[in-house]
């Protein structure tokens, strides 16, 4: 019977103690990969909140309150005190708007000739008012739903909303006595709403795009006029109409191609940590294999040599030795 000695046994699994050690190493490497990302996220979040506060204060431009947003709660801070002249100007603007007669305005209808007087009367007041006076006057923050459902409550009132301009059209004004020759029709989708508000403004900010399809963030403060009925591609639709002297453009700053400080890619950190873990596991198992199976001199060739079994019977005296008896193959 032929047998082979020196065959290698299967590699044993790590002991429970070694498994806990490997889990500890993986946990430590994961912490090394996650903790820096957590600090970078907190740092970027704090810088975003501070810039948002500055933007809100600039947009408010002297309104009654400026809302400061942070991670805890919304805090209202009073604006600087106004001089008596500014307070008089604010009351004058509100008083002038309240003197206009909007009884001829009809909701859910196109523009009519009977509406020209309050239309151009509102535009004349907005044309003559200064920008500081307009933004210092109290205005109601509104949404599309509020203007759509309650047009009579907001008609002739100063309103304000934030949204994105989806299209700009230059229109020629009809003949009038206030000297307005043209204005711009802006289709604006308010924040978190899909239905547009139509804004007619006399001027646009410098370098503001004038395209039929676009998306630019703006803030609008003007006078609500009516709920207008217009013919769309899919049928008759209704939209609130607001008159404004201009808009406040909030262009998004273009990102530089090569940022000064870019955080590391988290996937790269995870992959590097995984490779280090795999290398450590291979190295630990390799050391354990050498300890369990040390190499011995002179055993590499002898392990494959056949040995005769002790159960083989001895050859009888006088018996002839043939190829069959030796077990060698014959031709």
PDB file of C-alpha atoms in Angstrom:
ATOM      1  CA  UNK A   1       0.000   0.000   0.000  1.00  0.00           C
ATOM      2  CA  UNK A   2       1.301   3.398  -0.992  1.00  0.00           C
ATOM      3  CA  UNK A   3       0.813   6.521   1.177  1.00  0.00           C
ATOM      4  CA  UNK A   4       2.057  10.092   1.110  1.00  0.00           C
ATOM      5  CA  UNK A   5       3.344  11.854   4.193  1.00  0.00           C
ATOM      6  CA  UNK A   6       3.791  15.591   4.843  1.00  0.00           C
ATOM      7  CA  UNK A   7       0.447  16.828   3.398  1.00  0.00           C
ATOM      8  CA  UNK A   8      -0.642  20.226   4.679  1.00  0.00           C
ATOM      9  CA  UNK A   9      -3.592  20.534   6.940  1.00  0.00           C
ATOM     10  CA  UNK A  10      -6.349  23.099   6.413  1.00  0.00           C
ATOM     11  CA  UNK A  11      -5.716  26.483   7.995  1.00  0.00           C
ATOM     12  CA  UNK A  12      -7.588  26.793  11.315  1.00  0.00           C
ATOM     13  CA  UNK A  13      -9.979  29.652  11.894  1.00  0.00           C
ATOM     14  CA  UNK A  14      -8.916  32.548  14.150  1.00  0.00           C
ATOM     15  CA  UNK A  15      -9.588  32.075  17.806  1.00  0.00           C
ATOM     16  CA  UNK A  16     -12.295  34.179  19.522  1.00  0.00           C
ATOM     17  CA  UNK A  17      -9.574  36.364  20.997  1.00  0.00           C
ATOM     18  CA  UNK A  18      -8.097  37.028  17.547  1.00  0.00           C
ATOM     19  CA  UNK A  19     -11.555  37.736  16.138  1.00  0.00           C
ATOM     20  CA  UNK A  20     -12.132  40.393  18.792  1.00  0.00           C
ATOM     21  CA  UNK A  21      -8.730  41.883  17.995  1.00  0.00           C
ATOM     22  CA  UNK A  22      -9.603  42.082  14.294  1.00  0.00           C
ATOM     23  CA  UNK A  23     -12.965  43.674  15.062  1.00  0.00           C
ATOM     24  CA  UNK A  24     -11.209  46.224  17.266  1.00  0.00           C
ATOM     25  CA  UNK A  25      -8.803  47.082  14.458  1.00  0.00           C
ATOM     26  CA  UNK A  26     -11.650  47.476  11.969  1.00  0.00           C
ATOM     27  CA  UNK A  27     -13.524  49.726  14.432  1.00  0.00           C
ATOM     28  CA  UNK A  28     -10.456  51.906  14.982  1.00  0.00           C
ATOM     29  CA  UNK A  29      -9.842  52.248  11.242  1.00  0.00           C
ATOM     30  CA  UNK A  30     -13.496  53.128  10.711  1.00  0.00           C
ATOM     31  CA  UNK A  31     -13.283  55.834  13.365  1.00  0.00           C
ATOM     32  CA  UNK A  32     -10.179  57.231  11.684  1.00  0.00           C
ATOM     33  CA  UNK A  33     -12.141  57.434   8.415  1.00  0.00           C
ATOM     34  CA  UNK A  34     -15.403  58.831   9.843  1.00  0.00           C
ATOM     35  CA  UNK A  35     -14.321  61.318  12.517  1.00  0.00           C
ATOM     36  CA  UNK A  36     -12.476  63.698  10.111  1.00  0.00           C
ATOM     37  CA  UNK A  37     -15.495  63.699   7.804  1.00  0.00           C
ATOM     38  CA  UNK A  38     -17.760  64.525  10.748  1.00  0.00           C
ATOM     39  CA  UNK A  39     -15.612  67.510  11.729  1.00  0.00           C
ATOM     40  CA  UNK A  40     -15.500  68.726   8.117  1.00  0.00           C
ATOM     41  CA  UNK A  41     -19.288  68.437   7.859  1.00  0.00           C
ATOM     42  CA  UNK A  42     -19.789  70.477  11.036  1.00  0.00           C
ATOM     43  CA  UNK A  43     -17.342  73.079   9.799  1.00  0.00           C
ATOM     44  CA  UNK A  44     -19.033  73.418   6.402  1.00  0.00           C
ATOM     45  CA  UNK A  45     -22.475  73.500   8.039  1.00  0.00           C
ATOM     46  CA  UNK A  46     -21.516  76.349  10.357  1.00  0.00           C
ATOM     47  CA  UNK A  47     -20.064  78.389   7.490  1.00  0.00           C
ATOM     48  CA  UNK A  48     -23.244  77.840   5.444  1.00  0.00           C
ATOM     49  CA  UNK A  49     -25.445  79.076   8.268  1.00  0.00           C
ATOM     50  CA  UNK A  50     -23.378  82.225   8.721  1.00  0.00           C
ATOM     51  CA  UNK A  51     -23.505  83.067   5.024  1.00  0.00           C
ATOM     52  CA  UNK A  52     -27.249  82.443   4.994  1.00  0.00           C
ATOM     53  CA  UNK A  53     -27.699  84.927   7.850  1.00  0.00           C
ATOM     54  CA  UNK A  54     -25.772  87.587   5.948  1.00  0.00           C
ATOM     55  CA  UNK A  55     -27.839  86.956   2.834  1.00  0.00           C
ATOM     56  CA  UNK A  56     -31.105  87.279   4.753  1.00  0.00           C
ATOM     57  CA  UNK A  57     -30.050  90.576   6.313  1.00  0.00           C
ATOM     58  CA  UNK A  58     -29.091  91.987   2.920  1.00  0.00           C
ATOM     59  CA  UNK A  59     -32.327  90.864   1.333  1.00  0.00           C
ATOM     60  CA  UNK A  60     -34.396  92.332   4.130  1.00  0.00           C
ATOM     61  CA  UNK A  61     -32.867  95.754   3.473  1.00  0.00           C
ATOM     62  CA  UNK A  62     -34.458  97.551   6.398  1.00  0.00           C
ATOM     63  CA  UNK A  63     -37.644  95.566   6.861  1.00  0.00           C
ATOM     64  CA  UNK A  64     -39.371  95.504  10.223  1.00  0.00           C
ATOM     65  CA  UNK A  65     -37.600  92.324  11.344  1.00  0.00           C
ATOM     66  CA  UNK A  66     -34.724  90.242  10.018  1.00  0.00           C
ATOM     67  CA  UNK A  67     -35.027  86.514  10.560  1.00  0.00           C
ATOM     68  CA  UNK A  68     -31.806  84.796  11.647  1.00  0.00           C
ATOM     69  CA  UNK A  69     -31.765  81.064  11.010  1.00  0.00           C
ATOM     70  CA  UNK A  70     -29.564  78.601  12.873  1.00  0.00           C
ATOM     71  CA  UNK A  71     -29.628  75.009  14.002  1.00  0.00           C
ATOM     72  CA  UNK A  72     -31.507  75.740  17.215  1.00  0.00           C
ATOM     73  CA  UNK A  73     -34.442  78.037  16.424  1.00  0.00           C
ATOM     74  CA  UNK A  74     -35.496  81.142  14.546  1.00  0.00           C
ATOM     75  CA  UNK A  75     -34.656  84.339  16.381  1.00  0.00           C
ATOM     76  CA  UNK A  76     -36.166  87.693  15.483  1.00  0.00           C
ATOM     77  CA  UNK A  77     -34.067  90.782  15.943  1.00  0.00           C
ATOM     78  CA  UNK A  78     -35.501  94.278  15.629  1.00  0.00           C
ATOM     79  CA  UNK A  79     -34.196  96.386  12.796  1.00  0.00           C
ATOM     80  CA  UNK A  80     -32.477  99.709  13.484  1.00  0.00           C
ATOM     81  CA  UNK A  81     -34.751 102.545  14.512  1.00  0.00           C
ATOM     82  CA  UNK A  82     -36.132 104.624  11.705  1.00  0.00           C
ATOM     83  CA  UNK A  83     -36.018 108.341  11.569  1.00  0.00           C
ATOM     84  CA  UNK A  84     -39.299 110.312  11.590  1.00  0.00           C
ATOM     85  CA  UNK A  85     -38.808 111.140   7.907  1.00  0.00           C
ATOM     86  CA  UNK A  86     -38.514 107.467   6.971  1.00  0.00           C
ATOM     87  CA  UNK A  87     -41.609 106.622   8.996  1.00  0.00           C
ATOM     88  CA  UNK A  88     -43.519 109.398   7.233  1.00  0.00           C
ATOM     89  CA  UNK A  89     -42.384 108.090   3.820  1.00  0.00           C
ATOM     90  CA  UNK A  90     -43.573 104.599   4.739  1.00  0.00           C
ATOM     91  CA  UNK A  91     -46.980 105.887   5.748  1.00  0.00           C
ATOM     92  CA  UNK A  92     -47.118 107.984   2.601  1.00  0.00           C
ATOM     93  CA  UNK A  93     -46.574 104.932   0.379  1.00  0.00           C
ATOM     94  CA  UNK A  94     -49.245 102.912   2.148  1.00  0.00           C
ATOM     95  CA  UNK A  95     -51.628 105.874   2.076  1.00  0.00           C
ATOM     96  CA  UNK A  96     -51.117 106.462  -1.654  1.00  0.00           C
ATOM     97  CA  UNK A  97     -51.848 102.819  -2.434  1.00  0.00           C
ATOM     98  CA  UNK A  98     -54.974 102.865  -0.280  1.00  0.00           C
ATOM     99  CA  UNK A  99     -56.355 105.838  -2.216  1.00  0.00           C
ATOM    100  CA  UNK A 100     -56.538 103.907  -5.481  1.00  0.00           C
ATOM    101  CA  UNK A 101     -59.894 102.501  -6.501  1.00  0.00           C
ATOM    102  CA  UNK A 102     -59.688  98.773  -7.348  1.00  0.00           C
ATOM    103  CA  UNK A 103     -63.434  98.209  -7.588  1.00  0.00           C
ATOM    104  CA  UNK A 104     -63.245  97.855 -11.371  1.00  0.00           C
ATOM    105  CA  UNK A 105     -60.785  94.933 -11.138  1.00  0.00           C
ATOM    106  CA  UNK A 106     -62.370  91.556 -11.921  1.00  0.00           C
ATOM    107  CA  UNK A 107     -60.825  88.237 -10.888  1.00  0.00           C
ATOM    108  CA  UNK A 108     -60.809  85.106 -13.053  1.00  0.00           C
ATOM    109  CA  UNK A 109     -60.895  87.227 -16.208  1.00  0.00           C
ATOM    110  CA  UNK A 110     -58.408  88.683 -18.705  1.00  0.00           C
ATOM    111  CA  UNK A 111     -57.284  92.299 -18.476  1.00  0.00           C
ATOM    112  CA  UNK A 112     -59.994  94.764 -19.400  1.00  0.00           C
ATOM    113  CA  UNK A 113     -60.001  98.431 -20.384  1.00  0.00           C
ATOM    114  CA  UNK A 114     -61.896  99.319 -17.220  1.00  0.00           C
ATOM    115  CA  UNK A 115     -58.878  98.154 -15.192  1.00  0.00           C
ATOM    116  CA  UNK A 116     -56.400 100.582 -16.789  1.00  0.00           C
ATOM    117  CA  UNK A 117     -56.858 103.295 -14.181  1.00  0.00           C
ATOM    118  CA  UNK A 118     -55.850 101.200 -11.104  1.00  0.00           C
ATOM    119  CA  UNK A 119     -53.265  99.349 -13.221  1.00  0.00           C
ATOM    120  CA  UNK A 120     -51.299 102.391 -14.330  1.00  0.00           C
ATOM    121  CA  UNK A 121     -52.052 104.184 -11.068  1.00  0.00           C
ATOM    122  CA  UNK A 122     -50.257 101.429  -9.146  1.00  0.00           C
ATOM    123  CA  UNK A 123     -47.365 101.424 -11.611  1.00  0.00           C
ATOM    124  CA  UNK A 124     -47.000 105.197 -11.324  1.00  0.00           C
ATOM    125  CA  UNK A 125     -46.720 105.028  -7.535  1.00  0.00           C
ATOM    126  CA  UNK A 126     -44.178 102.200  -7.762  1.00  0.00           C
ATOM    127  CA  UNK A 127     -42.220 104.136 -10.381  1.00  0.00           C
ATOM    128  CA  UNK A 128     -41.969 107.226  -8.210  1.00  0.00           C
ATOM    129  CA  UNK A 129     -41.114 105.463  -4.939  1.00  0.00           C
ATOM    130  CA  UNK A 130     -37.439 104.985  -4.059  1.00  0.00           C
ATOM    131  CA  UNK A 131     -35.934 101.554  -3.510  1.00  0.00           C
ATOM    132  CA  UNK A 132     -35.181 102.238   0.157  1.00  0.00           C
ATOM    133  CA  UNK A 133     -38.710 103.456   0.772  1.00  0.00           C
ATOM    134  CA  UNK A 134     -40.169 100.380  -0.904  1.00  0.00           C
ATOM    135  CA  UNK A 135     -38.109  97.900   1.105  1.00  0.00           C
ATOM    136  CA  UNK A 136     -38.630  99.787   4.358  1.00  0.00           C
ATOM    137  CA  UNK A 137     -42.385  99.669   3.999  1.00  0.00           C
ATOM    138  CA  UNK A 138     -44.198  96.798   5.730  1.00  0.00           C
ATOM    139  CA  UNK A 139     -45.123  93.998   3.378  1.00  0.00           C
ATOM    140  CA  UNK A 140     -46.873  90.679   3.884  1.00  0.00           C
ATOM    141  CA  UNK A 141     -44.998  87.489   3.070  1.00  0.00           C
ATOM    142  CA  UNK A 142     -47.330  85.507   0.852  1.00  0.00           C
ATOM    143  CA  UNK A 143     -47.498  82.283  -1.130  1.00  0.00           C
ATOM    144  CA  UNK A 144     -49.248  81.311  -4.335  1.00  0.00           C
ATOM    145  CA  UNK A 145     -52.030  79.624  -2.375  1.00  0.00           C
ATOM    146  CA  UNK A 146     -52.764  82.739  -0.322  1.00  0.00           C
ATOM    147  CA  UNK A 147     -52.982  85.033  -3.335  1.00  0.00           C
ATOM    148  CA  UNK A 148     -54.992  82.489  -5.307  1.00  0.00           C
ATOM    149  CA  UNK A 149     -57.565  81.780  -2.606  1.00  0.00           C
ATOM    150  CA  UNK A 150     -57.962  85.278  -1.156  1.00  0.00           C
ATOM    151  CA  UNK A 151     -57.432  87.834  -3.940  1.00  0.00           C
ATOM    152  CA  UNK A 152     -59.824  90.389  -2.438  1.00  0.00           C
ATOM    153  CA  UNK A 153     -57.940  90.423   0.872  1.00  0.00           C
ATOM    154  CA  UNK A 154     -54.580  91.189  -0.768  1.00  0.00           C
ATOM    155  CA  UNK A 155     -55.685  93.436  -3.637  1.00  0.00           C
ATOM    156  CA  UNK A 156     -53.828  96.757  -3.564  1.00  0.00           C
ATOM    157  CA  UNK A 157     -51.612  95.579  -0.659  1.00  0.00           C
ATOM    158  CA  UNK A 158     -47.842  95.426  -0.586  1.00  0.00           C
ATOM    159  CA  UNK A 159     -46.755  91.780  -0.692  1.00  0.00           C
ATOM    160  CA  UNK A 160     -43.432  89.972  -0.847  1.00  0.00           C
ATOM    161  CA  UNK A 161     -42.361  86.477  -1.887  1.00  0.00           C
ATOM    162  CA  UNK A 162     -39.266  84.586  -2.934  1.00  0.00           C
ATOM    163  CA  UNK A 163     -38.946  82.310  -5.955  1.00  0.00           C
ATOM    164  CA  UNK A 164     -37.223  81.501  -9.232  1.00  0.00           C
ATOM    165  CA  UNK A 165     -37.795  83.325 -12.508  1.00  0.00           C
ATOM    166  CA  UNK A 166     -38.660  80.740 -15.151  1.00  0.00           C
ATOM    167  CA  UNK A 167     -39.140  83.150 -18.078  1.00  0.00           C
ATOM    168  CA  UNK A 168     -38.929  86.837 -19.050  1.00  0.00           C
ATOM    169  CA  UNK A 169     -40.931  88.584 -21.791  1.00  0.00           C
ATOM    170  CA  UNK A 170     -40.655  92.222 -22.839  1.00  0.00           C
ATOM    171  CA  UNK A 171     -44.068  93.768 -23.531  1.00  0.00           C
ATOM    172  CA  UNK A 172     -45.106  97.099 -24.990  1.00  0.00           C
ATOM    173  CA  UNK A 173     -47.450  98.980 -22.710  1.00  0.00           C
ATOM    174  CA  UNK A 174     -50.729 100.298 -24.112  1.00  0.00           C
ATOM    175  CA  UNK A 175     -51.263 104.008 -24.433  1.00  0.00           C
ATOM    176  CA  UNK A 176     -51.443 105.680 -21.038  1.00  0.00           C
ATOM    177  CA  UNK A 177     -51.094 109.058 -19.329  1.00  0.00           C
ATOM    178  CA  UNK A 178     -48.231 108.201 -16.959  1.00  0.00           C
ATOM    179  CA  UNK A 179     -45.505 107.818 -19.600  1.00  0.00           C
ATOM    180  CA  UNK A 180     -44.877 104.056 -19.297  1.00  0.00           C
ATOM    181  CA  UNK A 181     -43.906 102.642 -22.681  1.00  0.00           C
ATOM    182  CA  UNK A 182     -42.951  99.076 -21.773  1.00  0.00           C
ATOM    183  CA  UNK A 183     -42.592  96.618 -18.901  1.00  0.00           C
ATOM    184  CA  UNK A 184     -41.407  93.067 -18.346  1.00  0.00           C
ATOM    185  CA  UNK A 185     -43.581  90.057 -17.713  1.00  0.00           C
ATOM    186  CA  UNK A 186     -41.898  87.555 -15.383  1.00  0.00           C
ATOM    187  CA  UNK A 187     -43.159  84.054 -14.671  1.00  0.00           C
ATOM    188  CA  UNK A 188     -41.953  83.154 -11.178  1.00  0.00           C
ATOM    189  CA  UNK A 189     -42.386  79.890  -9.292  1.00  0.00           C
ATOM    190  CA  UNK A 190     -42.451  80.602  -5.547  1.00  0.00           C
ATOM    191  CA  UNK A 191     -40.409  78.500  -3.153  1.00  0.00           C
ATOM    192  CA  UNK A 192     -41.774  74.981  -2.610  1.00  0.00           C
ATOM    193  CA  UNK A 193     -44.595  75.591  -5.103  1.00  0.00           C
ATOM    194  CA  UNK A 194     -45.088  74.644  -8.739  1.00  0.00           C
ATOM    195  CA  UNK A 195     -47.762  77.128  -9.839  1.00  0.00           C
ATOM    196  CA  UNK A 196     -46.410  80.456 -11.154  1.00  0.00           C
ATOM    197  CA  UNK A 197     -47.049  84.024 -10.074  1.00  0.00           C
ATOM    198  CA  UNK A 198     -46.967  86.554 -12.924  1.00  0.00           C
ATOM    199  CA  UNK A 199     -45.035  89.737 -12.116  1.00  0.00           C
ATOM    200  CA  UNK A 200     -45.082  92.899 -14.237  1.00  0.00           C
ATOM    201  CA  UNK A 201     -42.042  95.047 -13.393  1.00  0.00           C
ATOM    202  CA  UNK A 202     -40.781  98.270 -14.909  1.00  0.00           C
ATOM    203  CA  UNK A 203     -37.052  97.526 -14.732  1.00  0.00           C
ATOM    204  CA  UNK A 204     -34.716  94.557 -14.403  1.00  0.00           C
ATOM    205  CA  UNK A 205     -31.403  94.407 -12.520  1.00  0.00           C
ATOM    206  CA  UNK A 206     -28.223  94.960 -14.489  1.00  0.00           C
ATOM    207  CA  UNK A 207     -26.974  91.859 -16.346  1.00  0.00           C
ATOM    208  CA  UNK A 208     -30.157  89.982 -15.481  1.00  0.00           C
ATOM    209  CA  UNK A 209     -30.824  87.383 -18.212  1.00  0.00           C
ATOM    210  CA  UNK A 210     -33.774  87.957 -20.507  1.00  0.00           C
ATOM    211  CA  UNK A 211     -34.685  84.502 -21.718  1.00  0.00           C
ATOM    212  CA  UNK A 212     -37.907  82.595 -22.167  1.00  0.00           C
ATOM    213  CA  UNK A 213     -36.505  79.552 -20.330  1.00  0.00           C
ATOM    214  CA  UNK A 214     -34.318  80.126 -17.320  1.00  0.00           C
ATOM    215  CA  UNK A 215     -34.074  79.672 -13.556  1.00  0.00           C
ATOM    216  CA  UNK A 216     -32.832  82.579 -11.454  1.00  0.00           C
ATOM    217  CA  UNK A 217     -33.533  83.156  -7.734  1.00  0.00           C
ATOM    218  CA  UNK A 218     -35.180  86.503  -6.928  1.00  0.00           C
ATOM    219  CA  UNK A 219     -37.143  88.309  -4.242  1.00  0.00           C
ATOM    220  CA  UNK A 220     -40.206  90.304  -5.299  1.00  0.00           C
ATOM    221  CA  UNK A 221     -41.932  93.119  -3.420  1.00  0.00           C
ATOM    222  CA  UNK A 222     -44.863  94.790  -5.101  1.00  0.00           C
ATOM    223  CA  UNK A 223     -48.611  95.361  -5.200  1.00  0.00           C
ATOM    224  CA  UNK A 224     -51.013  92.491  -5.757  1.00  0.00           C
ATOM    225  CA  UNK A 225     -53.474  93.290  -8.537  1.00  0.00           C
ATOM    226  CA  UNK A 226     -55.765  90.382  -9.423  1.00  0.00           C
ATOM    227  CA  UNK A 227     -56.221  86.676 -10.131  1.00  0.00           C
ATOM    228  CA  UNK A 228     -55.739  86.621 -13.873  1.00  0.00           C
ATOM    229  CA  UNK A 229     -57.257  84.143 -16.340  1.00  0.00           C
ATOM    230  CA  UNK A 230     -55.037  83.243 -19.292  1.00  0.00           C
ATOM    231  CA  UNK A 231     -55.070  80.686 -22.071  1.00  0.00           C
ATOM    232  CA  UNK A 232     -52.422  77.978 -21.673  1.00  0.00           C
ATOM    233  CA  UNK A 233     -51.573  75.050 -23.939  1.00  0.00           C
ATOM    234  CA  UNK A 234     -53.697  72.670 -21.886  1.00  0.00           C
ATOM    235  CA  UNK A 235     -56.620  75.044 -21.389  1.00  0.00           C
ATOM    236  CA  UNK A 236     -57.696  77.980 -19.263  1.00  0.00           C
ATOM    237  CA  UNK A 237     -55.532  78.680 -16.216  1.00  0.00           C
ATOM    238  CA  UNK A 238     -55.407  81.256 -13.424  1.00  0.00           C
ATOM    239  CA  UNK A 239     -52.421  83.031 -11.876  1.00  0.00           C
ATOM    240  CA  UNK A 240     -51.961  85.869  -9.356  1.00  0.00           C
ATOM    241  CA  UNK A 241     -50.586  89.100 -10.833  1.00  0.00           C
ATOM    242  CA  UNK A 242     -48.193  91.368  -8.912  1.00  0.00           C
ATOM    243  CA  UNK A 243     -46.942  94.808 -10.013  1.00  0.00           C
ATOM    244  CA  UNK A 244     -43.401  95.784  -8.988  1.00  0.00           C
ATOM    245  CA  UNK A 245     -40.866  98.500  -9.892  1.00  0.00           C
ATOM    246  CA  UNK A 246     -38.065  95.928 -10.049  1.00  0.00           C
ATOM    247  CA  UNK A 247     -36.847  92.710  -8.452  1.00  0.00           C
ATOM    248  CA  UNK A 248     -33.976  91.709  -6.217  1.00  0.00           C
ATOM    249  CA  UNK A 249     -31.723  89.255  -7.946  1.00  0.00           C
ATOM    250  CA  UNK A 250     -29.810  86.688  -5.886  1.00  0.00           C
ATOM    251  CA  UNK A 251     -27.406  85.116  -8.382  1.00  0.00           C
ATOM    252  CA  UNK A 252     -25.655  81.948  -7.267  1.00  0.00           C
ATOM    253  CA  UNK A 253     -21.865  82.521  -7.221  1.00  0.00           C
ATOM    254  CA  UNK A 254     -20.031  80.443  -9.784  1.00  0.00           C
ATOM    255  CA  UNK A 255     -17.855  77.742  -8.279  1.00  0.00           C
ATOM    256  CA  UNK A 256     -14.186  77.901  -9.187  1.00  0.00           C
ATOM    257  CA  UNK A 257     -12.691  75.022 -11.145  1.00  0.00           C
ATOM    258  CA  UNK A 258      -9.928  74.527  -8.552  1.00  0.00           C
ATOM    259  CA  UNK A 259     -11.269  75.120  -5.046  1.00  0.00           C
ATOM    260  CA  UNK A 260      -8.812  76.365  -2.494  1.00  0.00           C
ATOM    261  CA  UNK A 261      -9.718  73.779   0.105  1.00  0.00           C
ATOM    262  CA  UNK A 262     -11.588  70.642  -0.899  1.00  0.00           C
ATOM    263  CA  UNK A 263     -12.393  67.960   1.690  1.00  0.00           C
ATOM    264  CA  UNK A 264     -11.117  64.441   0.965  1.00  0.00           C
ATOM    265  CA  UNK A 265     -13.408  62.047  -0.797  1.00  0.00           C
ATOM    266  CA  UNK A 266     -14.988  59.758   1.837  1.00  0.00           C
ATOM    267  CA  UNK A 267     -14.966  56.805  -0.568  1.00  0.00           C
ATOM    268  CA  UNK A 268     -11.206  57.060  -0.950  1.00  0.00           C
ATOM    269  CA  UNK A 269     -10.801  56.994   2.839  1.00  0.00           C
ATOM    270  CA  UNK A 270     -13.090  53.967   3.152  1.00  0.00           C
ATOM    271  CA  UNK A 271     -11.253  52.060   0.406  1.00  0.00           C
ATOM    272  CA  UNK A 272      -7.854  52.795   1.952  1.00  0.00           C
ATOM    273  CA  UNK A 273      -9.107  51.664   5.364  1.00  0.00           C
ATOM    274  CA  UNK A 274     -10.480  48.440   3.845  1.00  0.00           C
ATOM    275  CA  UNK A 275      -7.181  47.707   2.087  1.00  0.00           C
ATOM    276  CA  UNK A 276      -5.241  48.279   5.307  1.00  0.00           C
ATOM    277  CA  UNK A 277      -7.600  45.925   7.152  1.00  0.00           C
ATOM    278  CA  UNK A 278      -7.234  43.207   4.525  1.00  0.00           C
ATOM    279  CA  UNK A 279      -3.438  43.548   4.601  1.00  0.00           C
ATOM    280  CA  UNK A 280      -3.382  43.303   8.390  1.00  0.00           C
ATOM    281  CA  UNK A 281      -5.605  40.200   8.299  1.00  0.00           C
ATOM    282  CA  UNK A 282      -3.371  38.530   5.686  1.00  0.00           C
ATOM    283  CA  UNK A 283      -0.250  39.351   7.667  1.00  0.00           C
ATOM    284  CA  UNK A 284      -1.698  37.989  10.920  1.00  0.00           C
ATOM    285  CA  UNK A 285      -2.799  34.725   9.298  1.00  0.00           C
ATOM    286  CA  UNK A 286       0.563  34.383   7.579  1.00  0.00           C
ATOM    287  CA  UNK A 287       2.417  34.662  10.876  1.00  0.00           C
ATOM    288  CA  UNK A 288       0.099  32.116  12.473  1.00  0.00           C
ATOM    289  CA  UNK A 289       0.640  29.716   9.570  1.00  0.00           C
ATOM    290  CA  UNK A 290       4.401  29.875  10.000  1.00  0.00           C
ATOM    291  CA  UNK A 291       4.033  29.171  13.707  1.00  0.00           C
ATOM    292  CA  UNK A 292       1.800  26.132  13.138  1.00  0.00           C
ATOM    293  CA  UNK A 293       3.656  24.658  10.143  1.00  0.00           C
ATOM    294  CA  UNK A 294       7.381  25.373  10.401  1.00  0.00           C
ATOM    295  CA  UNK A 295       9.503  24.161   7.465  1.00  0.00           C
ATOM    296  CA  UNK A 296      11.914  21.222   8.107  1.00  0.00           C
ATOM    297  CA  UNK A 297      15.064  20.473   6.133  1.00  0.00           C
ATOM    298  CA  UNK A 298      15.060  17.343   3.970  1.00  0.00           C
ATOM    299  CA  UNK A 299      11.342  16.767   3.976  1.00  0.00           C
ATOM    300  CA  UNK A 300      10.378  18.431   0.736  1.00  0.00           C
ATOM    301  CA  UNK A 301      11.460  15.466  -1.472  1.00  0.00           C
ATOM    302  CA  UNK A 302      10.898  12.560   0.894  1.00  0.00           C
ATOM    303  CA  UNK A 303       7.236  13.389   1.438  1.00  0.00           C
ATOM    304  CA  UNK A 304       6.340  12.183  -2.058  1.00  0.00           C
ATOM    305  CA  UNK A 305       8.348   8.831  -1.929  1.00  0.00           C
ATOM    306  CA  UNK A 306       6.214   5.698  -1.676  1.00  0.00           C
ATOM    307  CA  UNK A 307       6.820   3.378   1.276  1.00  0.00           C
ATOM    308  CA  UNK A 308       6.082  -0.319   1.462  1.00  0.00           C
ATOM    309  CA  UNK A 309       3.368  -1.321   3.863  1.00  0.00           C
ATOM    310  CA  UNK A 310       4.262  -3.474   6.872  1.00  0.00           C
ATOM    311  CA  UNK A 311       1.461  -5.837   5.922  1.00  0.00           C
ATOM    312  CA  UNK A 312       3.249  -7.021   2.763  1.00  0.00           C
ATOM    313  CA  UNK A 313       4.134 -10.727   2.911  1.00  0.00           C
ATOM    314  CA  UNK A 314       7.775 -11.813   2.658  1.00  0.00           C
ATOM    315  CA  UNK A 315       8.913 -13.576  -0.494  1.00  0.00           C
ATOM    316  CA  UNK A 316       9.112 -17.358  -0.147  1.00  0.00           C
ATOM    317  CA  UNK A 317      12.505 -19.026  -0.617  1.00  0.00           C
ATOM    318  CA  UNK A 318      13.061 -20.220  -4.135  1.00  0.00           C
ATOM    319  CA  UNK A 319      10.208 -18.172  -5.580  1.00  0.00           C
ATOM    320  CA  UNK A 320      11.004 -16.577  -8.926  1.00  0.00           C
ATOM    321  CA  UNK A 321      10.900 -12.808  -9.069  1.00  0.00           C
ATOM    322  CA  UNK A 322       8.819 -11.647 -12.041  1.00  0.00           C
ATOM    323  CA  UNK A 323       7.392  -8.346 -13.268  1.00  0.00           C
ATOM    324  CA  UNK A 324       4.015  -9.383 -11.948  1.00  0.00           C
ATOM    325  CA  UNK A 325       5.381  -9.969  -8.476  1.00  0.00           C
ATOM    326  CA  UNK A 326       7.196  -6.653  -8.285  1.00  0.00           C
ATOM    327  CA  UNK A 327       4.144  -4.706  -9.401  1.00  0.00           C
ATOM    328  CA  UNK A 328       5.892  -2.781 -12.260  1.00  0.00           C
ATOM    329  CA  UNK A 329       3.916  -2.255 -15.461  1.00  0.00           C
ATOM    330  CA  UNK A 330       4.701  -4.555 -18.368  1.00  0.00           C
ATOM    331  CA  UNK A 331       4.769  -3.649 -21.980  1.00  0.00           C
TER     332      UNK A 331
END
